[in-house]
Every structure is written in structure tokens, then in C-alpha cells.
XYZ file of N, CA and C in Angstrom:
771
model
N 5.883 -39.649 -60.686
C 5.137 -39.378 -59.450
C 4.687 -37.927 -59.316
N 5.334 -37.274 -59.885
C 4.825 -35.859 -59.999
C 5.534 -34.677 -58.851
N 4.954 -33.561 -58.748
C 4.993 -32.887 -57.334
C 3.995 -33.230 -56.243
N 4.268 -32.731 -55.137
C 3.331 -32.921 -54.066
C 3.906 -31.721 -53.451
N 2.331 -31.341 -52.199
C 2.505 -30.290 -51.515
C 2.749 -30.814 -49.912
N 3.949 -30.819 -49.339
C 4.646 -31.776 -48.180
C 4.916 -30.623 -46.764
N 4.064 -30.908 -45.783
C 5.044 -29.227 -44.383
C 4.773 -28.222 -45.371
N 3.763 -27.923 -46.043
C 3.755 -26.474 -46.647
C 5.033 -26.127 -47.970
N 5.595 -27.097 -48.076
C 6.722 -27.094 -49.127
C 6.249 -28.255 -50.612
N 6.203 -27.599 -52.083
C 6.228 -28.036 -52.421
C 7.310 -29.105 -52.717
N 7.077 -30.366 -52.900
C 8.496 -31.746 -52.794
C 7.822 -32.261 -54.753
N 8.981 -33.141 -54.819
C 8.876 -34.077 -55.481
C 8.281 -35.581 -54.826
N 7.210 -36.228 -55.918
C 6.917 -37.395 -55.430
C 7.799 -38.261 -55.662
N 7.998 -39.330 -55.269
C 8.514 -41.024 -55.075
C 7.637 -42.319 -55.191
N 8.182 -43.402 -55.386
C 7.776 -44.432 -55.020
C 8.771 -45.708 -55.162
N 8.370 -46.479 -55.231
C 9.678 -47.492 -55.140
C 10.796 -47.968 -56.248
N 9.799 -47.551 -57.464
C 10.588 -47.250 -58.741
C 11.534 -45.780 -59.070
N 10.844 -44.802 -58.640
C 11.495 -43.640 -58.506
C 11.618 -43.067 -56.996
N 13.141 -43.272 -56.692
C 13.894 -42.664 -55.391
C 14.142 -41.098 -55.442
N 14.585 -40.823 -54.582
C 15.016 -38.795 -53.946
C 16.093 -38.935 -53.787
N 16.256 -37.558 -54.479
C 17.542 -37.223 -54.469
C 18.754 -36.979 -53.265
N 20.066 -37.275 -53.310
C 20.481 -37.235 -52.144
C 20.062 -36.383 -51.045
N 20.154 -36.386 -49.780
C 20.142 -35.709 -48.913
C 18.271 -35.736 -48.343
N 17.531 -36.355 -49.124
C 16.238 -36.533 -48.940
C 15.683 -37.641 -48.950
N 14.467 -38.076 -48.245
C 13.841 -39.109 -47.753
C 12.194 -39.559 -48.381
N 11.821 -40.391 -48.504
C 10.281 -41.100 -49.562
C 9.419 -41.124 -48.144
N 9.269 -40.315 -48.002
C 8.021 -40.169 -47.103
C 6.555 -40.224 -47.703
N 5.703 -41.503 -47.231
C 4.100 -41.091 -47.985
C 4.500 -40.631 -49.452
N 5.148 -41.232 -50.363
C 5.144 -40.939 -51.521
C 5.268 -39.571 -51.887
N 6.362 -38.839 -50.845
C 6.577 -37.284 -51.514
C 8.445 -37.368 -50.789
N 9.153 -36.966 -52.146
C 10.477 -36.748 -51.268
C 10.426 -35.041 -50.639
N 11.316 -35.455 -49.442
C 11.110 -34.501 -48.160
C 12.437 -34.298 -47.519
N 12.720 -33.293 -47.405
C 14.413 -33.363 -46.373
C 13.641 -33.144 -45.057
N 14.169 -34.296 -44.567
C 13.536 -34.561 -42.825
C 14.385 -33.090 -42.111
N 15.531 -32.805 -42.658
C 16.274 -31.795 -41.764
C 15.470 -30.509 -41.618
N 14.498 -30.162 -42.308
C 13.955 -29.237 -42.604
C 12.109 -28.723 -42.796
N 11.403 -30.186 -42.910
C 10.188 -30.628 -42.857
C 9.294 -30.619 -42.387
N 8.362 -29.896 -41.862
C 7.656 -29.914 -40.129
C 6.688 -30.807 -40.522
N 6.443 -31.561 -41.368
C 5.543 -32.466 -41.817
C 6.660 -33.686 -41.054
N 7.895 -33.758 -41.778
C 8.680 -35.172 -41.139
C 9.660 -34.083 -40.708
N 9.795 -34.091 -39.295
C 11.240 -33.802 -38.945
C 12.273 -34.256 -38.190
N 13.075 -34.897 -39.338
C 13.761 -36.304 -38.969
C 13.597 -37.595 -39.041
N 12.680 -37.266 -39.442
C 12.363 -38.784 -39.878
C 10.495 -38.818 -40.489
N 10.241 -39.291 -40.907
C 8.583 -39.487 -41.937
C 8.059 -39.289 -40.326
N 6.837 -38.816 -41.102
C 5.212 -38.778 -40.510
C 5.667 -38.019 -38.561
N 7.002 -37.397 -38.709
C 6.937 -36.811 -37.491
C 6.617 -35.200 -37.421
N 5.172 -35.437 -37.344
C 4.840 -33.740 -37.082
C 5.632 -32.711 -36.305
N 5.637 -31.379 -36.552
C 5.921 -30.665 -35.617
C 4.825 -29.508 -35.666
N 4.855 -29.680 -34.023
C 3.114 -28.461 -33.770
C 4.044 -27.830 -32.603
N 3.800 -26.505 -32.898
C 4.043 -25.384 -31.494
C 2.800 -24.602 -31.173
N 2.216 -24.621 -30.111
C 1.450 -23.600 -29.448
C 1.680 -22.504 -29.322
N 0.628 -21.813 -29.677
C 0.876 -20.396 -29.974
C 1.236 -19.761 -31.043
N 1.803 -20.352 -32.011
C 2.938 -20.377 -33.118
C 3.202 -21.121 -34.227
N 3.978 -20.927 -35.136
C 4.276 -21.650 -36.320
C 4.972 -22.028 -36.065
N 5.284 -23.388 -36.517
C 6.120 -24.288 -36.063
C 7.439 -24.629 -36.956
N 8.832 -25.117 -36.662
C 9.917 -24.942 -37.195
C 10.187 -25.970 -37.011
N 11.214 -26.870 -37.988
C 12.300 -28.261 -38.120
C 13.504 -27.276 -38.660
N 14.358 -27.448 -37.561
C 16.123 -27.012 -38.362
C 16.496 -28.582 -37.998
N 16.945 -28.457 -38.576
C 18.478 -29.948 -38.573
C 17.743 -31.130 -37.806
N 16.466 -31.466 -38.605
C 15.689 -32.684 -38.163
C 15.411 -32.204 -36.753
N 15.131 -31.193 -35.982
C 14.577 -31.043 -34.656
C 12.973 -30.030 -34.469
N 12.028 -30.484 -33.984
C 11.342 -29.501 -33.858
C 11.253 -28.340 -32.898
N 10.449 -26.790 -33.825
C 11.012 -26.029 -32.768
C 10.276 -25.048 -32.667
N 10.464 -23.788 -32.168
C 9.057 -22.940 -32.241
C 9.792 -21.940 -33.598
N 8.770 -21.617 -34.742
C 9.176 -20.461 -35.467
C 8.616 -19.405 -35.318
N 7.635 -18.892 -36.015
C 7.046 -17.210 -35.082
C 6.264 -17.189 -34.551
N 5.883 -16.787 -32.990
C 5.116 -17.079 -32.163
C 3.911 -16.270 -32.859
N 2.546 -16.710 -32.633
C 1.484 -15.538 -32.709
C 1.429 -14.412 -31.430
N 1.428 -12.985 -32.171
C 1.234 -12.234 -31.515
C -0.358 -12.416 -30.831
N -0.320 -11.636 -29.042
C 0.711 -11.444 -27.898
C 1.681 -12.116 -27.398
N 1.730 -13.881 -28.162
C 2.500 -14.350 -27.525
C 3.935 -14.482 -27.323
N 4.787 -15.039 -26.780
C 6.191 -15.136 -26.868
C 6.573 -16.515 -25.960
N 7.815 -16.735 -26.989
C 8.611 -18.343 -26.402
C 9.532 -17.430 -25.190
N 9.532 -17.103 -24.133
C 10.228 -16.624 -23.046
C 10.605 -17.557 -22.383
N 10.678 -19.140 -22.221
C 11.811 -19.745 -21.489
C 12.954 -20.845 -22.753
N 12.352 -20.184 -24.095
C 12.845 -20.806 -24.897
C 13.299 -22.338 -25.102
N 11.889 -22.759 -24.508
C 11.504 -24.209 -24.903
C 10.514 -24.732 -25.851
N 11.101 -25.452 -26.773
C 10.207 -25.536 -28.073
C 8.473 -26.619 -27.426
N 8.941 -27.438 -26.267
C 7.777 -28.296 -25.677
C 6.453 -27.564 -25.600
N 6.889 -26.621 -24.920
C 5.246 -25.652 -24.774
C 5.074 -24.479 -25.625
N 5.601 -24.456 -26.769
C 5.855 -23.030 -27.485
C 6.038 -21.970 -27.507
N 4.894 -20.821 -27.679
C 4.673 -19.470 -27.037
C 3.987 -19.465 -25.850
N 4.214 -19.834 -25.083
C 3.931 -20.003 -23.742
C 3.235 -18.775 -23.056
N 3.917 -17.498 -23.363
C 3.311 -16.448 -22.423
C 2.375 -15.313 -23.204
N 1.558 -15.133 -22.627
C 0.617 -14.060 -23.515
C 1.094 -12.724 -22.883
N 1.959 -12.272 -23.623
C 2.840 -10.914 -23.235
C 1.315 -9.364 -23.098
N 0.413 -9.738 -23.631
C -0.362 -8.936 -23.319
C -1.084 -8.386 -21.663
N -0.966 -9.776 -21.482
C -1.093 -10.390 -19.568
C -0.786 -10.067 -18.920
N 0.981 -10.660 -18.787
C 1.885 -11.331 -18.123
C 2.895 -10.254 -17.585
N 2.488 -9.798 -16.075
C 3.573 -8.733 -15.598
C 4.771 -9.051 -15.366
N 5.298 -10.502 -15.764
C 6.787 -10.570 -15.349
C 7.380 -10.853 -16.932
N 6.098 -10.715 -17.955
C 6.296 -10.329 -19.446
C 5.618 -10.076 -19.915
N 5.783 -8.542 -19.830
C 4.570 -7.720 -20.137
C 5.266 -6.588 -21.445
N 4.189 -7.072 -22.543
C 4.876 -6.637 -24.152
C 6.155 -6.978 -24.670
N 6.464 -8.109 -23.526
C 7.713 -8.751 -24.059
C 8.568 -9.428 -23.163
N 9.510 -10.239 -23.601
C 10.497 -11.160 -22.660
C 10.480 -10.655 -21.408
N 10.731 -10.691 -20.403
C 11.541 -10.227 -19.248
C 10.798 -8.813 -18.639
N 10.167 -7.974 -19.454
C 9.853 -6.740 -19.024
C 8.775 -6.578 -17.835
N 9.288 -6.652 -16.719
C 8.567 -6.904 -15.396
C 8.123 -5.865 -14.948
N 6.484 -5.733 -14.778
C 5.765 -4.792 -14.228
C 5.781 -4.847 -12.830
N 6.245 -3.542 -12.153
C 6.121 -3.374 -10.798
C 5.401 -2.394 -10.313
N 4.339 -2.505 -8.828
C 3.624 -1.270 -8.697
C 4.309 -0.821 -7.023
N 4.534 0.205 -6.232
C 5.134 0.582 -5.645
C 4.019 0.341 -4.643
N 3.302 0.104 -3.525
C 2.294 -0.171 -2.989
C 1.059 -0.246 -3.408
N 1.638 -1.290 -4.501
C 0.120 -2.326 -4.890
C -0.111 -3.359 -5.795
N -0.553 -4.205 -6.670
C -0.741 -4.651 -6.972
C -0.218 -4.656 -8.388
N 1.006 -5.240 -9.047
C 1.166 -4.800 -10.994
C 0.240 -5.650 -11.920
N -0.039 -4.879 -12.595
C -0.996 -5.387 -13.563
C -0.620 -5.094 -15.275
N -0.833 -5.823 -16.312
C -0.452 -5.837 -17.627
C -1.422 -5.530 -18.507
N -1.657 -4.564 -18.952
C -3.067 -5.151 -19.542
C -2.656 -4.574 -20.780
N -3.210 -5.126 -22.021
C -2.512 -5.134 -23.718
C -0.820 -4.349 -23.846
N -0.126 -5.228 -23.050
C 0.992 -5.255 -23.412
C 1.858 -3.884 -22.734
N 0.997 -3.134 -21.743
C 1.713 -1.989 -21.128
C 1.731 -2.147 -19.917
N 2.312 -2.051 -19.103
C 2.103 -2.084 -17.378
C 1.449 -0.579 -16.411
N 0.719 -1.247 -15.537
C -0.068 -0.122 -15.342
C -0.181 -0.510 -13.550
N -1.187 0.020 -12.685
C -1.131 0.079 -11.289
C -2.087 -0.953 -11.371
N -2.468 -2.205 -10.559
C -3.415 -2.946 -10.566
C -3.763 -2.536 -8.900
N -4.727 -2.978 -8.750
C -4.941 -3.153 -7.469
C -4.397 -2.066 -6.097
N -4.225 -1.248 -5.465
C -3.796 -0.336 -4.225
C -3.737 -1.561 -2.984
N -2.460 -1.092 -2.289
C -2.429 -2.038 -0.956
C -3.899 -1.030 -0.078
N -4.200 -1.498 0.543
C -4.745 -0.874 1.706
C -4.107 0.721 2.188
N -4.864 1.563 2.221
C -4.024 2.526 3.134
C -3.062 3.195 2.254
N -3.088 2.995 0.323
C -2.759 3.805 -0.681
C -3.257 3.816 -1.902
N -3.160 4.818 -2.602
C -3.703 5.061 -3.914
C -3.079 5.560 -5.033
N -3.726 5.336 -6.341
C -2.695 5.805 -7.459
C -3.255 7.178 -7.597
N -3.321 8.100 -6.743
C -3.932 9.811 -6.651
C -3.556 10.352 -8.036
N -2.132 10.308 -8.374
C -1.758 10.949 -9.947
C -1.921 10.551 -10.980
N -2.390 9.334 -11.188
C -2.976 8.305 -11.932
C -1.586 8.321 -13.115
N -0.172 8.233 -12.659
C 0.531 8.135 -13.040
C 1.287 6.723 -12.885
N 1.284 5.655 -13.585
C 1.870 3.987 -13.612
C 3.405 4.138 -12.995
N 3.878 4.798 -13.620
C 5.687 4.222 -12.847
C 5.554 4.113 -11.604
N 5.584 5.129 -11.049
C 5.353 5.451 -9.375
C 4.029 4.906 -8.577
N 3.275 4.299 -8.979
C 2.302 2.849 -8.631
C 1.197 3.959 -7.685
N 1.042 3.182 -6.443
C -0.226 3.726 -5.897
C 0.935 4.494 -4.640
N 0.828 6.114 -5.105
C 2.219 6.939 -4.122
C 1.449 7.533 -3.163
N 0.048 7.748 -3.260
C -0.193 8.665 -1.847
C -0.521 7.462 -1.173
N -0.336 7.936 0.514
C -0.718 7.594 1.644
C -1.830 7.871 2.053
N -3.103 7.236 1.873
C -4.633 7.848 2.244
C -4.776 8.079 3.380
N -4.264 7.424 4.029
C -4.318 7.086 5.889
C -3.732 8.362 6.265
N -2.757 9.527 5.677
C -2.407 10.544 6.429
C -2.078 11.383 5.110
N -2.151 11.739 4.285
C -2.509 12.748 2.838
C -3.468 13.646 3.869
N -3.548 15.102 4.010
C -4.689 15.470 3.831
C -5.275 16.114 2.308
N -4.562 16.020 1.578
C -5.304 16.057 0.019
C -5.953 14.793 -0.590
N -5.584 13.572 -0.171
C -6.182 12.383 -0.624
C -6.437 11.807 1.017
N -7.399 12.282 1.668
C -7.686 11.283 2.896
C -9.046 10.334 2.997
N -8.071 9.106 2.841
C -9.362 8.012 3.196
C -9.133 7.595 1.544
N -8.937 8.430 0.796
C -9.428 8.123 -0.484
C -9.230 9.144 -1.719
N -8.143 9.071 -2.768
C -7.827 9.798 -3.686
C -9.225 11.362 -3.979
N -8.691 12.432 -3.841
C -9.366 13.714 -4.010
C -10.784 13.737 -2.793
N -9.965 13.392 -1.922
C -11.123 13.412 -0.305
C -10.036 14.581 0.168
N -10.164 15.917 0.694
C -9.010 16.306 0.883
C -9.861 17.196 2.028
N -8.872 17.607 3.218
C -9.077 17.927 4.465
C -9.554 19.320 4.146
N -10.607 19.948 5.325
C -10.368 21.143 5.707
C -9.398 21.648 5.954
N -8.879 23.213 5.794
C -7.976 24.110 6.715
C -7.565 23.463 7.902
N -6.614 23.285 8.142
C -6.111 23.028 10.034
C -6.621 21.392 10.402
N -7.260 20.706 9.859
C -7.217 19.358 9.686
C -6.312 18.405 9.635
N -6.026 17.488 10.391
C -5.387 16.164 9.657
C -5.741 15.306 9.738
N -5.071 14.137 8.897
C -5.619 13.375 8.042
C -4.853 11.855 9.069
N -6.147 11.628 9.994
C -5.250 10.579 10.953
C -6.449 9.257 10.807
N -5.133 7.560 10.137
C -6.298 6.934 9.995
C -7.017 7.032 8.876
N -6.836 7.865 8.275
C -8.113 7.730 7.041
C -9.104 8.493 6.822
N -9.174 9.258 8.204
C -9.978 9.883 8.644
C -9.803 11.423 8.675
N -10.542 12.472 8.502
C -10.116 14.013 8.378
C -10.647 14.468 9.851
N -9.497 14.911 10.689
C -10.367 15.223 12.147
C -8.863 16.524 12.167
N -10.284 17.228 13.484
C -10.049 18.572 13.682
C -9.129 18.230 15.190
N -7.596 18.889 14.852
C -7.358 18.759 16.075
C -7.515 19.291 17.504
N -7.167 18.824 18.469
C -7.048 19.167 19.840
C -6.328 20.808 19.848
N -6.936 21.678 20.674
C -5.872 23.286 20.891
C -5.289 22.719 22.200
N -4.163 23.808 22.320
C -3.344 23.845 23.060
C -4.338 24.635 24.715
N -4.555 24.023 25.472
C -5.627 24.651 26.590
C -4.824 26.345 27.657
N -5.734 26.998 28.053
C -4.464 27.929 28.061
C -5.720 27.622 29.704
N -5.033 28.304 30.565
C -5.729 28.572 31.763
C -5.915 30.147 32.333
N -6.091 30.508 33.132
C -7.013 31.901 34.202
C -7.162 31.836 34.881
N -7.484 31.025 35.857
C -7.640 31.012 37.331
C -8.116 29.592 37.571
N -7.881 29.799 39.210
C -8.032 28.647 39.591
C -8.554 28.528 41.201
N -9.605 28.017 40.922
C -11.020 28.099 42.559
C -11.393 27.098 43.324
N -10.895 27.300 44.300
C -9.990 28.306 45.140
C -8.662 28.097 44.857
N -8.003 28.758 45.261
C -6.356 29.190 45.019
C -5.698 28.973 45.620
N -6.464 28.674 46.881
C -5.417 27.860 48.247
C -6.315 27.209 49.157
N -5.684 26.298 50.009
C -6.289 25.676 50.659
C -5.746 26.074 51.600
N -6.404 25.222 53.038
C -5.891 24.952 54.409
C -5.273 23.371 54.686
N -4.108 23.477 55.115
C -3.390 22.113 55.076
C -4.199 20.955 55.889
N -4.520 19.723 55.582
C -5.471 18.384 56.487
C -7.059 18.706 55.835
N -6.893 19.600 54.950
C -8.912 20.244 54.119
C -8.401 18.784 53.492
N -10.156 18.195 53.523
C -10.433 16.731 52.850
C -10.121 17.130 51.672
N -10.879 16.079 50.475
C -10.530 16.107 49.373
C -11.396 17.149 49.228
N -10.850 18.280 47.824
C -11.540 19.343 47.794
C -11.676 19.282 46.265
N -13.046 19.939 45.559
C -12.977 19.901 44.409
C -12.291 21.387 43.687
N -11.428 21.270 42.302
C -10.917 22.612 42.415
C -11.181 22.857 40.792
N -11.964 24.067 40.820
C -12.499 24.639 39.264
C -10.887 25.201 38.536
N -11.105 24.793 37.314
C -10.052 25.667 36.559
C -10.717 25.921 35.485
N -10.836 27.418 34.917
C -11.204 28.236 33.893
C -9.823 28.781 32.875
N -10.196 28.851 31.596
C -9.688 29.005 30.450
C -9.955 28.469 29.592
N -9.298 28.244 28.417
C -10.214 27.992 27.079
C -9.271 26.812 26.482
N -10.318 26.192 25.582
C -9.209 25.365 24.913
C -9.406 23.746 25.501
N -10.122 23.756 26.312
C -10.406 22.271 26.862
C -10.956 21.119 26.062
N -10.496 19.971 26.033
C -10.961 19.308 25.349
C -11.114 18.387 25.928
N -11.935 17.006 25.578
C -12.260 15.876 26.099
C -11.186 14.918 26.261
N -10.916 13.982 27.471
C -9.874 13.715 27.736
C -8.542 14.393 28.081
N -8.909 15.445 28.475
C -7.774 16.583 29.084
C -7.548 15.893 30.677
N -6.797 15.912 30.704
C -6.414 15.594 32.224
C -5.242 16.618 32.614
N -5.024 16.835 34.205
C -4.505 17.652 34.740
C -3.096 17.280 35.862
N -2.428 18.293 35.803
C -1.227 18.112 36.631
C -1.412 18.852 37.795
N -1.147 18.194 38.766
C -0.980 18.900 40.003
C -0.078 17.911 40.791
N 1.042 19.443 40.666
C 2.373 18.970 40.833
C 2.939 17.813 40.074
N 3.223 16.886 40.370
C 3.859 15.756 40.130
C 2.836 14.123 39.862
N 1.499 14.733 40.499
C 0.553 13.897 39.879
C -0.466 14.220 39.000
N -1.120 12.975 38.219
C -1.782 13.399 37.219
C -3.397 13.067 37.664
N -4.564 13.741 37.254
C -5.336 13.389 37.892
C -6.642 13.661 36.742
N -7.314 12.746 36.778
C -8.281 12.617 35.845
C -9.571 13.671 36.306
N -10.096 14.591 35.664
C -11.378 15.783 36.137
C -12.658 14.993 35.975
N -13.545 15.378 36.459
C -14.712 15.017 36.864
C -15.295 15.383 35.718
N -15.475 16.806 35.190
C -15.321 17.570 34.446
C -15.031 18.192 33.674
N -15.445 18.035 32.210
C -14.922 19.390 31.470
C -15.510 19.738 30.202
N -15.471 21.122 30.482
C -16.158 21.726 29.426
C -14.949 22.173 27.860
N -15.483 23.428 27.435
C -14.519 23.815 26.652
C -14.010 25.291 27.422
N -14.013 25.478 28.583
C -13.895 26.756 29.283
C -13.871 26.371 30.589
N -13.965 25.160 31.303
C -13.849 24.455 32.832
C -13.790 23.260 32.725
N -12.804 23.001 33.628
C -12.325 22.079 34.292
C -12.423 21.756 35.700
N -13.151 20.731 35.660
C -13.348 20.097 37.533
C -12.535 19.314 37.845
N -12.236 18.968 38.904
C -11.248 17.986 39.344
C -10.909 17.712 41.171
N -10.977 16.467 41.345
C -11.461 16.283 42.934
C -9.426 16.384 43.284
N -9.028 17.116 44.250
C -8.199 17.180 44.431
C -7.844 15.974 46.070
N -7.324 15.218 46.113
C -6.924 13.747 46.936
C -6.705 14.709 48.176
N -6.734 13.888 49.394
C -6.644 14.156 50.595
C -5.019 14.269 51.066
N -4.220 13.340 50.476
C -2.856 12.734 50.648
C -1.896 14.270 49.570
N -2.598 15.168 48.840
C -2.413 15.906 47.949
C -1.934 17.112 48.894
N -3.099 17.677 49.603
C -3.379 18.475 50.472
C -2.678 18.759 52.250
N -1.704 17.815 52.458
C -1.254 17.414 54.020
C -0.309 17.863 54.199
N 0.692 18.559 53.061
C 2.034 19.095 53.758
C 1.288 20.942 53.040
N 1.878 21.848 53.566
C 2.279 23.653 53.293
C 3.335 22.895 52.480
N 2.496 23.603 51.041
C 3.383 23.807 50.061
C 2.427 24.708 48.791
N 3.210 25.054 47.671
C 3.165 25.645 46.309
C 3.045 24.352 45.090
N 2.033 24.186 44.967
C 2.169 22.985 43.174
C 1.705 23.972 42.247
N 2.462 23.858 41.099
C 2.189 24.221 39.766
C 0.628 23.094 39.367
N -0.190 23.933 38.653
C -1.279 23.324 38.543
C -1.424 23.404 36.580
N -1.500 22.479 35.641
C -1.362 22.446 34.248
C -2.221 21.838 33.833
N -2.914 21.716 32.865
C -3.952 21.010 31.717
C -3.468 20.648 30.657
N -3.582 19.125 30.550
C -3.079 18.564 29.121
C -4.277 18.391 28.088
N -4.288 18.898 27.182
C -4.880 17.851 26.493
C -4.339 16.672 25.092
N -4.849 15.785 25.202
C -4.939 14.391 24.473
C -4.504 14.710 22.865
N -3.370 13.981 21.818
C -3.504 13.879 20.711
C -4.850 13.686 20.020
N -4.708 14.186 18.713
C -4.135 14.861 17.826
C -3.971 16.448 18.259
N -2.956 16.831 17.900
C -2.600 18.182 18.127
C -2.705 18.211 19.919
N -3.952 18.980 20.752
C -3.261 19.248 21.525
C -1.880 19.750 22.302
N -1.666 19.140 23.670
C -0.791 19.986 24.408
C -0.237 19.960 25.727
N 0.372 20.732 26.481
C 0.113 21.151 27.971
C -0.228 22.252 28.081
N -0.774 23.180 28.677
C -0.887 24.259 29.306
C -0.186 25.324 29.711
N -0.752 27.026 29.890
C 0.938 27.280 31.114
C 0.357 27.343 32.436
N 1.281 27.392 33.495
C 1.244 26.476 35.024
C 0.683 27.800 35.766
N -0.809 27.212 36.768
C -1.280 28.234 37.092
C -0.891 27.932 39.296
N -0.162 28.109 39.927
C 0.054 27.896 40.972
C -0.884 27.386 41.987
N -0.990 26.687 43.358
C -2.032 26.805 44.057
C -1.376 26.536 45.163
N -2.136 26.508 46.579
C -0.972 26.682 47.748
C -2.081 25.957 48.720
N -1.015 25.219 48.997
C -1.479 24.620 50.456
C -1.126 25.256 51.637
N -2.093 25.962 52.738
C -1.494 26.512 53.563
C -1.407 26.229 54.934
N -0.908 26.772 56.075
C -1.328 26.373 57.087
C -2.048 26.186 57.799
């Protein structure tokens, strides 16, 4: 019967006049050890095919033998073979188990190294350094605001995303008129100094009271009738509104008799 070429192994042929030697089987007219065969493994005409890979028979079972690179057998089941394309795959990335993680954002694999995929919202990979993923905060960085190498003016911050100039601290100087007469209707009362900003509102005394007015150097403001009815002294102050901003220092005014 001759030789034959059997699973990539040269065999001896068979036929019914000439049998195989112990431990081997007459498969298709070629003897074959099924234990070992990926042509028969375990028995004739039982192929063995792995995906991804070359395929293996130990002890009559089929199984995966070397996966093709990127791939890898990572749940070490011979059914689906090399299953994972380690080039890909961030929870096997260049290999078994090696799980890519990005620190606010997205992990990504790409030929077998792990790298930053994707930024959450509201961060970036500014150092363009992979371990430490996407580390600045765009939303309040003022060197990366809004957006990696967007970086604030002097005295700026970085609120939101946004690069804005803050609010000063309002200082005051006087205040017109300076006193009243106790039962005077509602009266309007100027305050001068610097530093005013939009949405500044004012203290007098113990209430707060929204101005009619204001510049960056005056402040208007209708002072209430119910304000004005007892002889007394209120501390009179200017806030202004975040970012930055403030209060004021307290400029007196007098209700009199």
C-alpha cells in the first residue's frame, strides 16, 4: 500500500490484506494513530479545525495548537479557538488578561498596546500620556480650558469650560445722601466706589435689596419706606455675585429725627 500523506503526517497505507500496526487505525486506506491525528481524532474521518489557529489531537481529543498571531485561546476552549484578537481587545490587549483602563474615558487597544480612547465629557488626555488616561479637567484647568492647550489669561478662571474674568471685590466712598429724616418715603440712595459689577446687590442693614442701578463706579438703589421709620444707624455694603467677587467695607447711613 505504500506511504500516504494523513493530518499533515506522513502514515503508512492499509487495506484489508495489509493491517497497522498496534496502537493504530486503517483509516481511508492510510494507517493513522487516532490519538494524535487531526485528520482522525479518535476515530477516522474526524477532522479537527480551530479558528484562528492550528489545530491539535492529544489523546484522540481535538484542540487548539498555535493560535495565529494577534490571536489568543483566552477562555481556553478548544470550541471557538483563538477567539480574541489581542490586537483589539482591551480586556486582552497583547495578551491574556491584560486589561486596558482609561481614568476618565474611554480604553482603547489598538495593535496590541493600550492607549486613551475616547475622553468622558469635561476631560482630556492634555499629556498625551496612556497610563494616567484623560487627567485634566477642561471644565476648570485654566491651562487646558474647554479644551487641551486653550489656556486662560492672567487672573482668569476656568469656570464651565469657559475662561471668564472674575468679579473684584467692590470697595465704596460715599453715600447720597447720608441721612435721612425718619417717615421720608421711599428714597433713592447713590453709592459711589469702584469695583461694581452686574448683579451686585446691596445690604442695608439686615436687608438685602436689589439696585436699580449700576455702573462700574455707582450704585442706585430705592431705599423701602418700612426701612426708613425708626432713628437709627445701618451699615450700608455692596456685594458682588461669583466668580470671584465679594462684600464690600460698610459705609454707615442714619435715619434721623
Amino acid at each position: 500500500p505504500g506511504r500516504l500523506c494523513v493530518g499533515s503526517t506522513c502514515v503508512t497505507g492499509c487495506d484489508p490484506s495489509h493491517g497497522c500496526p498496534t496502537g493504530q487505525s486503517c483509516c481511508g486506506g492510510a494507517c493513522v494513530e487516532t490519538a494524535s491525528n487531526t485528520a482522525h481524532c479518535g476515530r477516522c474521518d474526524n477532522l479537527c479545525a480551530a479558528a484562528n489557529a492550528t489545530a491539535a489531537c492529544t489523546n484522540g481529543t481535538c484542540g487548539v495548537g498555535v493560535c495565529n498571531a494577534p490571536f489568543a485561546d483566552c477562555n481556553a476552549t478548544a470550541v471557538d479557538g483563538c477567539e480574541v484578537d489581542t490586537s483589539t481587545t482591551v480586556a486582552h490587549c497583547g495578551g491574556c488578561g491584560r486589561v486596558c483602563a482609561t481614568p476618565n474615558g474611554t480604553p482603547a487597544c489598538v495593535m496590541g498596546a493600550c492607549g486613551p480612547g475616547p475622553c468622558l465629557a469635561g476631560y482630556g488626555n492634555c499629556d498625551g500620556v496612556a497610563p494616567n488616561g484623560c487627567e485634566t479637567d477642561t471644565r476648570t484647568s485654566t491651562t487646558h480650558c474647554g479644551m487641551c492647550g486653550n489656556a486662560c489669561t492672567a487672573g482668569q478662571l476656568c469656570i464651565a469650560s469657559a475662561c471668564v474674568t472674575p468679579n473684584p471685590t467692590p470697595a465704596l466712598t460715599t453715600l447720597t445722601p447720608p441721612e435721612v429724616i425718619r417717615g421720608t418715603g421711599a428714597s433713592t440712595l447713590r453709592i459711589t466706589g469702584m469695583g461694581f459689577a452686574t448683579g451686585a446687590r446691596v445690604s442695608f442693614g439686615t436687608t438685602t435689596l436689589t439696585p436699580t442701578s449700576v455702573t462700574a463706579t455707582e450704585v442706585f438703589v430705592t431705599l423701602p419706606v418700612g426701612e426708613l421709620a425708626t432713628p437709627r444707624e445701618v451699615e450700608v455694603t455692596v456685594t458682588n455675585p461669583a466668580p470671584g467677587g465679594g462684600q464690600s467695607n460698610a459705609l454707615r447711613f442714619r435715619v434721623t429725627h
